[in-house]
Amino acid sequence: MKVIICGAGQVGWQIARHLASEKNDVTVVDNNPDLVARATETLDVQGVTGFASYPDILARAGARDADMLVAATHSDEVNMVTCQVAHSIFAVPRKIARLRAQSYLDAIYSDLYRQEHLPIDVVISPEREVADAALRRLTAPSAFDVETFFEGRATLLGLQIEDDCPVVNTPLRQLTDLFSTLKALVVGVRRDGTLFVPEASDQLFPGDQVYVCSETDDVNRTLEIFGKEIKRQDRVVIIGGGNVGLAVAEALEARRTGTRAKVIELDRGVAERAADALERTVVLHGNGMDIELLKEAGITRADAVLAVTDDDKVNMLAAVRAKAAGCPMAICLINDTSLIPLMEPLQIDAHINPRATTVSSILRHIRHGRVRNVYSVGDAEAEVIEAQVLSTSPISGHEIRDIEFPEGVLVGAVLKKDKVVRPTGGTRIEEGDVVVIFAMAADVPEVERLLQVSIDFF
């Protein structure tokens, strides 16, 4: 497949990395020659320097015979015009655009993206993706990573193994014997910085980070088994009332679960807009690092603080202050991945990387056919793929033990009609089943072959 990626920043680079590793013909376009040079020097891609919305630049990038275009520059308007030019002049069949401004995303204006108006096939909103990620973190605050599958019926949990974890030094095959009714499976382990798919004889050790695929109804029990505290987040302080903070607060109000939130926002205009949009949430104007303002927001009684301003350092320092004041859980929005190693020494419990969430969202639409969801794990080290099994798939009609999966692949859950099944070697995969598969990055193409899910759009 021939793909043009407009924007060679972190998101564009990661998408190019994924697609180039799968032997696609990828061209990266950016008006910054340094970013283009970085992409061409580190990845097996071609590069074109120039403005992506210019027809001559797209022509140089090979738009006349491109199968797909991903517009991920920093400008919404450039992304929109690029998709229009790709459609009107070059008839590129598939166009994905990253849009940030909420006005462009309002449901009442959705007709804007019809073929006869502004022909964008898929619109990705980083702010909405980050807000959804933040809400997932709040549902399982003791996990460092959370993603849902099967429309919320299954959950992937990232858990840090501590010294007091009840299953330390226990072979994974024994977990099935000890907890025979538990619908959860360890699908990935990161040890000493290296991620791998475990075998049944492997044990877990303190310091490991594990990825567990669980039926959502069994999440609390799974957390208990892995030694994690379960506590409802009834009181949440949100630092940052912009698009992300506002979306989280609105979602918490809509849930009507009794969760009470307070928002702190430094910009008066943004704070006033948030206050107008929210019904039951108190919005405070001021600096989220001000300890007196944090106390006024009830930080000493809060169950969690969510720092989602557009400044990584403000988020980290505000989280540290909130923890020092007695808040037990701190979650930060972090754009700069070089800051992530500071999370543990600063005792920040979890972070959200907007670039990673955006990459996962774009991959979800790139993986064509019956793939329904894709989640990128870590630094593009692995993918978790949710896909429906076709009748023509090589895995259809076979027990898992008889399927020649690569070593870096593990089936984490199976949805049979409306029932979530924890897979075993004897589980038979049948046409119409939906599977969640954990696959190391190098093994993703083989997984797609086994599912007969092509990223060819014709």
CSV table of C-alpha atoms in Angstrom, one decimal:
chain,number,residue,atom,x,y,z
A,1,MET,CA,0.0,0.0,0.0
A,2,LYS,CA,1.2,3.5,-0.8
A,3,VAL,CA,0.7,6.0,2.0
A,4,ILE,CA,1.5,9.7,2.3
A,5,ILE,CA,1.9,11.0,5.8
A,6,CYS,CA,1.7,14.8,6.1
A,7,GLY,CA,3.5,16.0,9.2
A,8,ALA,CA,6.7,14.5,10.5
A,9,GLY,CA,6.2,15.2,14.2
A,10,GLN,CA,6.0,12.5,16.8
A,11,VAL,CA,2.6,11.3,15.6
A,12,GLY,CA,3.5,11.3,11.9
A,13,TRP,CA,6.9,9.7,12.7
A,14,GLN,CA,5.3,6.9,14.7
A,15,ILE,CA,2.7,6.1,12.0
A,16,ALA,CA,5.4,6.1,9.4
A,17,ARG,CA,7.4,3.7,11.6
A,18,HIS,CA,4.5,1.3,11.9
A,19,LEU,CA,3.7,1.3,8.2
A,20,ALA,CA,7.2,1.2,7.0
A,21,SER,CA,8.0,-1.8,9.2
A,22,GLU,CA,5.2,-3.7,7.4
A,23,LYS,CA,6.9,-3.0,4.0
A,24,ASN,CA,4.4,-0.4,2.9
A,25,ASP,CA,5.5,2.4,0.5
A,26,VAL,CA,5.5,5.4,2.8
A,27,THR,CA,6.3,9.0,1.9
A,28,VAL,CA,6.6,11.7,4.7
A,29,VAL,CA,5.9,15.4,3.9
A,30,ASP,CA,6.8,18.3,6.2
A,31,ASN,CA,7.9,21.9,5.7
A,32,ASN,CA,10.6,21.4,8.3
A,33,PRO,CA,13.6,19.8,6.5
A,34,ASP,CA,15.1,18.6,9.8
A,35,LEU,CA,12.0,16.5,10.6
A,36,VAL,CA,12.0,15.1,7.0
A,37,ALA,CA,15.7,14.2,7.4
A,38,ARG,CA,15.1,12.5,10.7
A,39,ALA,CA,12.3,10.4,9.2
A,40,THR,CA,14.3,9.4,6.1
A,41,GLU,CA,17.5,8.6,8.1
A,42,THR,CA,15.8,6.5,10.8
A,43,LEU,CA,13.0,4.8,8.8
A,44,ASP,CA,12.6,3.1,5.5
A,45,VAL,CA,10.6,6.0,4.0
A,46,GLN,CA,10.8,8.6,1.3
A,47,GLY,CA,10.7,12.3,2.3
A,48,VAL,CA,9.4,15.5,0.6
A,49,THR,CA,10.1,19.0,2.1
A,50,GLY,CA,7.3,21.5,1.6
A,51,PHE,CA,3.8,22.5,2.6
A,52,ALA,CA,1.5,19.4,2.5
A,53,SER,CA,-1.5,21.4,1.3
A,54,TYR,CA,0.3,22.5,-1.9
A,55,PRO,CA,-0.8,20.4,-5.0
A,56,ASP,CA,2.8,20.4,-6.4
A,57,ILE,CA,4.1,19.1,-3.1
A,58,LEU,CA,1.5,16.3,-3.0
A,59,ALA,CA,2.3,15.5,-6.6
A,60,ARG,CA,6.0,15.1,-5.7
A,61,ALA,CA,5.0,12.8,-2.9
A,62,GLY,CA,3.2,10.5,-5.3
A,63,ALA,CA,-0.4,11.4,-4.6
A,64,ARG,CA,-1.6,10.4,-8.1
A,65,ASP,CA,-1.3,6.7,-7.2
A,66,ALA,CA,-1.5,6.9,-3.3
A,67,ASP,CA,-3.9,4.6,-1.5
A,68,MET,CA,-4.2,6.6,1.6
A,69,LEU,CA,-3.2,10.0,3.1
A,70,VAL,CA,-2.8,10.8,6.8
A,71,ALA,CA,-2.9,14.5,7.6
A,72,ALA,CA,-1.2,15.0,11.0
A,73,THR,CA,0.4,18.4,10.8
A,74,HIS,CA,0.0,20.9,13.7
A,75,SER,CA,-2.6,22.9,11.9
A,76,ASP,CA,-6.2,21.8,11.6
A,77,GLU,CA,-6.8,24.0,8.6
A,78,VAL,CA,-3.7,22.6,6.7
A,79,ASN,CA,-4.9,19.1,7.5
A,80,MET,CA,-8.4,19.9,6.1
A,81,VAL,CA,-7.1,21.6,2.9
A,82,THR,CA,-4.6,18.8,2.4
A,83,CYS,CA,-7.5,16.2,2.4
A,84,GLN,CA,-9.5,18.4,0.0
A,85,VAL,CA,-6.6,18.7,-2.4
A,86,ALA,CA,-5.9,15.0,-2.2
A,87,HIS,CA,-9.5,14.3,-3.1
A,88,SER,CA,-10.2,16.9,-5.7
A,89,ILE,CA,-7.0,16.7,-7.7
A,90,PHE,CA,-5.5,13.3,-7.0
A,91,ALA,CA,-8.6,11.2,-6.1
A,92,VAL,CA,-6.8,9.6,-3.1
A,93,PRO,CA,-9.4,7.0,-1.9
A,94,ARG,CA,-8.7,7.2,1.9
A,95,LYS,CA,-8.0,10.3,3.9
A,96,ILE,CA,-7.5,10.6,7.7
A,97,ALA,CA,-7.1,14.0,9.4
A,98,ARG,CA,-6.2,15.0,12.9
A,99,LEU,CA,-8.3,17.9,14.1
A,100,ARG,CA,-8.0,19.7,17.4
A,101,ALA,CA,-10.4,22.6,17.5
A,102,GLN,CA,-13.6,21.5,19.2
A,103,SER,CA,-15.8,23.6,16.8
A,104,TYR,CA,-14.8,21.4,13.9
A,105,LEU,CA,-15.8,18.3,16.0
A,106,ASP,CA,-19.2,19.4,17.1
A,107,ALA,CA,-21.8,16.8,16.1
A,108,ILE,CA,-24.2,19.3,14.6
A,109,TYR,CA,-21.5,20.1,11.9
A,110,SER,CA,-20.7,16.5,11.0
A,111,ASP,CA,-22.1,17.0,7.5
A,112,LEU,CA,-19.1,19.1,6.8
A,113,TYR,CA,-17.1,16.0,6.2
A,114,ARG,CA,-19.3,14.5,3.5
A,115,GLN,CA,-17.7,13.7,0.1
A,116,GLU,CA,-19.4,16.6,-1.6
A,117,HIS,CA,-18.3,19.1,1.1
A,118,LEU,CA,-14.9,18.4,2.8
A,119,PRO,CA,-14.0,14.8,1.9
A,120,ILE,CA,-12.3,13.5,5.1
A,121,ASP,CA,-13.0,9.8,5.7
A,122,VAL,CA,-11.9,9.7,9.3
A,123,VAL,CA,-11.5,12.5,11.8
A,124,ILE,CA,-9.2,12.0,14.8
A,125,SER,CA,-9.4,14.3,17.8
A,126,PRO,CA,-6.4,14.1,20.1
A,127,GLU,CA,-8.2,15.9,22.9
A,128,ARG,CA,-11.1,13.5,22.9
A,129,GLU,CA,-8.8,10.5,22.8
A,130,VAL,CA,-6.8,11.9,25.7
A,131,ALA,CA,-10.0,12.6,27.7
A,132,ASP,CA,-11.2,9.0,27.1
A,133,ALA,CA,-7.8,7.7,28.3
A,134,ALA,CA,-8.0,9.9,31.4
A,135,LEU,CA,-11.5,8.5,32.2
A,136,ARG,CA,-10.2,4.9,31.8
A,137,ARG,CA,-7.3,5.7,34.2
A,138,LEU,CA,-9.9,6.9,36.8
A,139,THR,CA,-11.8,3.6,36.5
A,140,ALA,CA,-8.7,1.6,37.5
A,141,PRO,CA,-6.4,4.1,39.2
A,142,SER,CA,-4.0,1.5,40.4
A,143,ALA,CA,-3.1,0.5,36.8
A,144,PHE,CA,-0.5,2.4,34.8
A,145,ASP,CA,-2.3,1.6,31.6
A,146,VAL,CA,-5.9,0.9,30.7
A,147,GLU,CA,-7.7,0.2,27.4
A,148,THR,CA,-11.1,-1.4,26.7
A,149,PHE,CA,-12.2,-3.9,24.0
A,150,PHE,CA,-15.4,-5.6,22.9
A,151,GLU,CA,-17.2,-2.3,23.4
A,152,GLY,CA,-16.2,-2.2,27.1
A,153,ARG,CA,-16.7,-5.9,27.9
A,154,ALA,CA,-12.9,-6.6,28.2
A,155,THR,CA,-10.2,-4.5,29.6
A,156,LEU,CA,-6.4,-4.4,29.2
A,157,LEU,CA,-4.7,-3.5,32.5
A,158,GLY,CA,-1.1,-2.5,32.9
A,159,LEU,CA,0.0,-3.4,36.4
A,160,GLN,CA,3.3,-2.8,38.3
A,161,ILE,CA,4.3,-5.9,40.3
A,162,GLU,CA,5.3,-5.0,43.9
A,163,ASP,CA,7.0,-7.0,46.6
A,164,ASP,CA,3.8,-7.8,48.3
A,165,CYS,CA,2.0,-9.0,45.2
A,166,PRO,CA,0.2,-12.3,46.1
A,167,VAL,CA,1.2,-14.0,42.8
A,168,VAL,CA,5.0,-13.2,42.9
A,169,ASN,CA,7.1,-16.2,41.9
A,170,THR,CA,4.0,-18.2,40.8
A,171,PRO,CA,4.2,-19.8,37.4
A,172,LEU,CA,1.5,-18.4,35.2
A,173,ARG,CA,0.0,-21.8,34.5
A,174,GLN,CA,-0.8,-22.1,38.2
A,175,LEU,CA,-2.9,-19.0,38.2
A,176,THR,CA,-5.5,-20.9,36.3
A,177,ASP,CA,-5.5,-23.6,39.0
A,178,LEU,CA,-5.6,-21.1,41.8
A,179,PHE,CA,-8.3,-18.9,40.3
A,180,SER,CA,-10.2,-21.2,38.0
A,181,THR,CA,-13.2,-18.9,37.5
A,182,LEU,CA,-11.1,-15.7,36.9
A,183,LYS,CA,-11.5,-14.5,33.3
A,184,ALA,CA,-8.1,-12.8,33.0
A,185,LEU,CA,-4.9,-13.7,31.3
A,186,VAL,CA,-1.3,-12.2,31.4
A,187,VAL,CA,-0.5,-11.4,27.8
A,188,GLY,CA,2.7,-9.3,28.1
A,189,VAL,CA,5.5,-8.7,30.6
A,190,ARG,CA,8.1,-5.9,30.7
A,191,ARG,CA,11.2,-6.9,32.6
A,192,ASP,CA,14.3,-4.7,32.8
A,193,GLY,CA,13.0,-2.5,30.1
A,194,THR,CA,12.3,-5.4,27.6
A,195,LEU,CA,8.7,-6.3,26.7
A,196,PHE,CA,7.9,-10.0,25.8
A,197,VAL,CA,5.0,-12.4,25.6
A,198,PRO,CA,5.2,-14.8,28.5
A,199,GLU,CA,5.0,-18.6,28.4
A,200,ALA,CA,2.9,-20.7,30.9
A,201,SER,CA,6.1,-21.6,32.9
A,202,ASP,CA,7.2,-18.0,33.4
A,203,GLN,CA,7.0,-16.4,36.8
A,204,LEU,CA,6.4,-12.8,37.8
A,205,PHE,CA,8.9,-10.9,39.9
A,206,PRO,CA,8.8,-7.6,41.8
A,207,GLY,CA,9.6,-4.7,39.4
A,208,ASP,CA,7.9,-6.4,36.4
A,209,GLN,CA,5.2,-4.5,34.5
A,210,VAL,CA,2.5,-6.9,33.3
A,211,TYR,CA,-0.3,-6.5,30.8
A,212,VAL,CA,-3.4,-8.4,31.8
A,213,CYS,CA,-6.5,-8.9,29.6
A,214,SER,CA,-9.6,-9.3,31.8
A,215,GLU,CA,-13.3,-9.5,31.4
A,216,THR,CA,-14.4,-6.0,32.6
A,217,ASP,CA,-16.7,-7.5,35.2
A,218,ASP,CA,-13.6,-9.3,36.7
A,219,VAL,CA,-11.4,-6.2,36.8
A,220,ASN,CA,-11.8,-5.6,40.5
A,221,ARG,CA,-11.0,-9.2,41.3
A,222,THR,CA,-8.0,-9.1,39.0
A,223,LEU,CA,-6.7,-6.1,40.7
A,224,GLU,CA,-7.0,-7.8,44.1
A,225,ILE,CA,-5.2,-10.9,42.9
A,226,PHE,CA,-2.3,-8.7,41.8
A,227,GLY,CA,-2.2,-6.9,45.1
A,228,LYS,CA,-3.8,-3.6,43.9
A,229,GLU,CA,-6.1,-1.5,46.1
A,230,ILE,CA,-9.6,-1.0,44.8
A,231,LYS,CA,-11.2,2.4,45.6
A,232,ARG,CA,-13.9,4.4,44.0
A,233,GLN,CA,-12.8,7.8,42.8
A,234,ASP,CA,-15.7,9.9,44.3
A,235,ARG,CA,-13.8,13.2,44.5
A,236,VAL,CA,-11.5,14.3,41.7
A,237,VAL,CA,-9.6,17.5,41.3
A,238,ILE,CA,-8.9,18.4,37.6
A,239,ILE,CA,-6.0,20.9,37.0
A,240,GLY,CA,-6.6,22.4,33.5
A,241,GLY,CA,-10.0,23.5,32.2
A,242,GLY,CA,-9.2,23.4,28.5
A,243,ASN,CA,-10.6,20.9,26.0
A,244,VAL,CA,-9.3,17.8,27.8
A,245,GLY,CA,-10.2,18.9,31.4
A,246,LEU,CA,-13.6,20.1,30.3
A,247,ALA,CA,-14.3,16.9,28.4
A,248,VAL,CA,-13.4,14.8,31.5
A,249,ALA,CA,-15.6,16.9,33.7
A,250,GLU,CA,-18.5,16.8,31.3
A,251,ALA,CA,-18.2,13.0,31.1
A,252,LEU,CA,-18.1,12.6,34.9
A,253,GLU,CA,-21.2,14.7,35.2
A,254,ALA,CA,-23.0,12.7,32.5
A,255,ARG,CA,-22.2,9.4,34.3
A,256,ARG,CA,-24.2,10.4,37.3
A,257,THR,CA,-22.2,7.9,39.5
A,258,GLY,CA,-21.8,10.4,42.4
A,259,THR,CA,-18.3,11.4,41.4
A,260,ARG,CA,-17.7,15.1,42.3
A,261,ALA,CA,-15.1,17.0,40.4
A,262,LYS,CA,-13.6,20.5,40.8
A,263,VAL,CA,-11.6,22.2,38.1
A,264,ILE,CA,-8.7,24.6,38.5
A,265,GLU,CA,-7.8,26.8,35.4
A,266,LEU,CA,-5.3,29.6,35.2
A,267,ASP,CA,-6.7,31.4,32.2
A,268,ARG,CA,-9.8,33.4,33.2
A,269,GLY,CA,-11.5,33.2,29.8
A,270,VAL,CA,-11.0,29.4,29.7
A,271,ALA,CA,-12.3,29.1,33.3
A,272,GLU,CA,-15.4,31.1,32.5
A,273,ARG,CA,-16.1,29.0,29.4
A,274,ALA,CA,-15.7,25.8,31.5
A,275,ALA,CA,-18.0,27.2,34.2
A,276,ASP,CA,-20.7,28.0,31.6
A,277,ALA,CA,-20.5,24.5,30.1
A,278,LEU,CA,-20.6,22.6,33.4
A,279,GLU,CA,-23.7,22.2,35.6
A,280,ARG,CA,-22.6,20.7,38.9
A,281,THR,CA,-18.8,21.1,38.7
A,282,VAL,CA,-17.1,23.9,40.6
A,283,VAL,CA,-14.5,25.8,38.5
A,284,LEU,CA,-11.8,27.8,40.3
A,285,HIS,CA,-9.7,30.4,38.6
A,286,GLY,CA,-6.0,30.3,39.6
A,287,ASN,CA,-2.7,28.4,39.5
A,288,GLY,CA,-3.0,24.7,39.9
A,289,MET,CA,0.4,24.7,41.7
A,290,ASP,CA,-0.8,27.1,44.4
A,291,ILE,CA,-1.1,24.9,47.5
A,292,GLU,CA,-3.8,27.2,49.0
A,293,LEU,CA,-5.9,27.0,45.9
A,294,LEU,CA,-5.4,23.2,45.9
A,295,LYS,CA,-6.7,23.1,49.5
A,296,GLU,CA,-9.7,25.3,48.5
A,297,ALA,CA,-10.4,22.7,45.8
A,298,GLY,CA,-10.4,20.0,48.5
A,299,ILE,CA,-7.2,18.3,47.6
A,300,THR,CA,-6.7,16.9,51.1
A,301,ARG,CA,-10.0,14.9,50.8
A,302,ALA,CA,-9.7,14.1,47.1
A,303,ASP,CA,-9.4,10.6,45.8
A,304,ALA,CA,-7.4,11.6,42.7
A,305,VAL,CA,-5.9,14.6,40.9
A,306,LEU,CA,-5.8,14.8,37.2
A,307,ALA,CA,-3.3,17.3,35.8
A,308,VAL,CA,-4.1,18.0,32.1
A,309,THR,CA,-2.8,21.5,31.3
A,310,ASP,CA,-0.8,22.0,28.1
A,311,ASP,CA,2.5,22.3,30.1
A,312,ASP,CA,4.1,19.0,31.1
A,313,LYS,CA,6.2,20.6,33.9
A,314,VAL,CA,3.1,22.3,35.4
A,315,ASN,CA,1.3,19.0,35.4
A,316,MET,CA,4.1,17.2,37.1
A,317,LEU,CA,4.7,19.8,39.8
A,318,ALA,CA,1.0,20.2,40.5
A,319,ALA,CA,0.7,16.5,40.9
A,320,VAL,CA,3.7,16.4,43.3
A,321,ARG,CA,2.1,19.2,45.3
A,322,ALA,CA,-1.2,17.4,45.4
A,323,LYS,CA,0.4,14.2,46.6
A,324,ALA,CA,2.3,16.1,49.3
A,325,ALA,CA,-1.0,17.5,50.5
A,326,GLY,CA,-2.4,14.0,50.9
A,327,CYS,CA,-4.1,13.1,47.6
A,328,PRO,CA,-3.5,9.4,47.1
A,329,MET,CA,-3.6,9.2,43.3
A,330,ALA,CA,-2.0,11.5,40.7
A,331,ILE,CA,-2.4,11.2,36.9
A,332,CYS,CA,-0.5,13.5,34.5
A,333,LEU,CA,-0.7,14.4,30.9
A,334,ILE,CA,2.8,14.2,29.5
A,335,ASN,CA,3.7,15.1,25.9
A,336,ASP,CA,7.5,14.9,26.3
A,337,THR,CA,8.3,11.1,26.6
A,338,SER,CA,11.8,11.9,28.0
A,339,LEU,CA,10.0,13.0,31.2
A,340,ILE,CA,8.3,9.7,31.7
A,341,PRO,CA,11.2,8.1,33.7
A,342,LEU,CA,10.7,10.9,36.3
A,343,MET,CA,7.2,9.6,37.1
A,344,GLU,CA,8.3,6.9,39.6
A,345,PRO,CA,10.8,9.0,41.6
A,346,LEU,CA,8.2,11.8,41.8
A,347,GLN,CA,5.6,9.2,42.9
A,348,ILE,CA,3.2,10.2,40.1
A,349,ASP,CA,1.0,7.1,39.7
A,350,ALA,CA,0.1,7.2,36.0
A,351,HIS,CA,0.6,9.3,32.9
A,352,ILE,CA,-1.2,9.8,29.6
A,353,ASN,CA,0.7,10.3,26.4
A,354,PRO,CA,-1.5,12.1,23.9
A,355,ARG,CA,0.8,11.1,21.0
A,356,ALA,CA,0.4,7.4,21.9
A,357,THR,CA,-3.4,7.7,22.1
A,358,THR,CA,-3.5,9.5,18.8
A,359,VAL,CA,-1.3,6.8,17.1
A,360,SER,CA,-3.5,4.1,18.5
A,361,SER,CA,-6.6,5.8,17.1
A,362,ILE,CA,-5.1,6.3,13.6
A,363,LEU,CA,-3.9,2.6,13.6
A,364,ARG,CA,-7.5,1.6,14.3
A,365,HIS,CA,-8.6,3.0,11.0
A,366,ILE,CA,-5.5,1.9,9.0
A,367,ARG,CA,-6.0,-1.7,10.0
A,368,HIS,CA,-8.8,-2.3,7.5
A,369,GLY,CA,-11.2,-5.2,7.1
A,370,ARG,CA,-12.6,-6.7,10.3
A,371,VAL,CA,-10.2,-5.1,12.7
A,372,ARG,CA,-12.3,-3.2,15.2
A,373,ASN,CA,-9.7,-1.7,17.6
A,374,VAL,CA,-6.0,-1.3,17.8
A,375,TYR,CA,-4.0,-0.2,20.9
A,376,SER,CA,-0.3,0.6,20.6
A,377,VAL,CA,1.7,-0.6,23.7
A,378,GLY,CA,4.7,1.3,25.0
A,379,ASP,CA,7.0,2.8,22.5
A,380,ALA,CA,5.3,1.0,19.6
A,381,GLU,CA,6.7,-2.2,21.0
A,382,ALA,CA,3.5,-4.2,20.6
A,383,GLU,CA,-0.1,-3.9,19.4
A,384,VAL,CA,-3.3,-5.2,20.9
A,385,ILE,CA,-5.6,-6.0,18.0
A,386,GLU,CA,-9.4,-6.7,18.3
A,387,ALA,CA,-10.7,-8.3,15.1
A,388,GLN,CA,-13.6,-10.4,14.0
A,389,VAL,CA,-12.8,-13.8,12.5
A,390,LEU,CA,-13.7,-14.4,8.9
A,391,SER,CA,-14.8,-17.7,7.5
A,392,THR,CA,-11.8,-17.7,5.2
A,393,SER,CA,-9.3,-17.0,8.0
A,394,PRO,CA,-6.7,-19.7,8.6
A,395,ILE,CA,-7.6,-19.7,12.3
A,396,SER,CA,-11.3,-20.3,11.8
A,397,GLY,CA,-12.4,-23.7,13.0
A,398,HIS,CA,-9.2,-24.5,14.8
A,399,GLU,CA,-8.3,-24.8,18.4
A,400,ILE,CA,-5.8,-22.2,19.6
A,401,ARG,CA,-3.1,-24.9,20.3
A,402,ASP,CA,-3.2,-25.9,16.7
A,403,ILE,CA,-2.8,-22.4,15.3
A,404,GLU,CA,0.7,-21.5,14.2
A,405,PHE,CA,0.9,-18.2,16.0
A,406,PRO,CA,4.4,-16.6,16.2
A,407,GLU,CA,6.2,-16.7,19.6
A,408,GLY,CA,5.4,-13.0,20.1
A,409,VAL,CA,1.6,-13.5,19.9
A,410,LEU,CA,-1.0,-14.4,22.5
A,411,VAL,CA,-4.8,-14.5,22.3
A,412,GLY,CA,-6.0,-12.5,25.4
A,413,ALA,CA,-9.8,-12.9,25.1
A,414,VAL,CA,-12.5,-14.2,22.8
A,415,LEU,CA,-16.0,-12.9,22.4
A,416,LYS,CA,-18.4,-15.7,21.4
A,417,LYS,CA,-21.7,-14.1,20.6
A,418,ASP,CA,-22.3,-12.1,23.8
A,419,LYS,CA,-20.0,-14.1,26.1
A,420,VAL,CA,-16.4,-13.2,26.9
A,421,VAL,CA,-14.2,-16.3,27.1
A,422,ARG,CA,-10.8,-16.6,28.7
A,423,PRO,CA,-8.9,-18.5,26.0
A,424,THR,CA,-7.1,-21.8,26.6
A,425,GLY,CA,-5.3,-24.1,24.2
A,426,GLY,CA,-8.5,-26.0,23.7
A,427,THR,CA,-10.6,-23.0,22.8
A,428,ARG,CA,-11.9,-23.3,19.3
A,429,ILE,CA,-11.9,-20.1,17.2
A,430,GLU,CA,-15.0,-20.0,15.0
A,431,GLU,CA,-16.3,-17.8,12.2
A,432,GLY,CA,-17.9,-14.7,13.7
A,433,ASP,CA,-15.9,-14.8,17.0
A,434,VAL,CA,-14.1,-11.6,18.0
A,435,VAL,CA,-10.6,-12.0,19.3
A,436,VAL,CA,-8.2,-9.8,21.2
A,437,ILE,CA,-4.6,-10.6,20.3
A,438,PHE,CA,-1.5,-9.2,21.9
A,439,ALA,CA,1.3,-9.1,19.3
A,440,MET,CA,4.9,-7.9,19.4
A,441,ALA,CA,5.4,-5.3,16.6
A,442,ALA,CA,7.5,-7.6,14.4
A,443,ASP,CA,4.7,-10.2,14.4
A,444,VAL,CA,1.8,-7.9,13.5
A,445,PRO,CA,1.9,-8.6,9.7
A,446,GLU,CA,1.7,-12.4,10.4
A,447,VAL,CA,-1.3,-11.8,12.7
A,448,GLU,CA,-3.0,-9.8,9.9
A,449,ARG,CA,-2.3,-12.7,7.5
A,450,LEU,CA,-3.8,-15.2,9.9
A,451,LEU,CA,-6.9,-13.0,10.3
A,452,GLN,CA,-6.9,-12.4,6.6
A,453,VAL,CA,-7.4,-8.7,7.4
A,454,SER,CA,-5.6,-6.7,4.8
A,455,ILE,CA,-4.7,-3.0,5.0
A,456,ASP,CA,-5.4,-2.8,1.3
A,457,PHE,CA,-8.4,-0.6,0.9
A,458,PHE,CA,-9.6,-2.0,-2.4
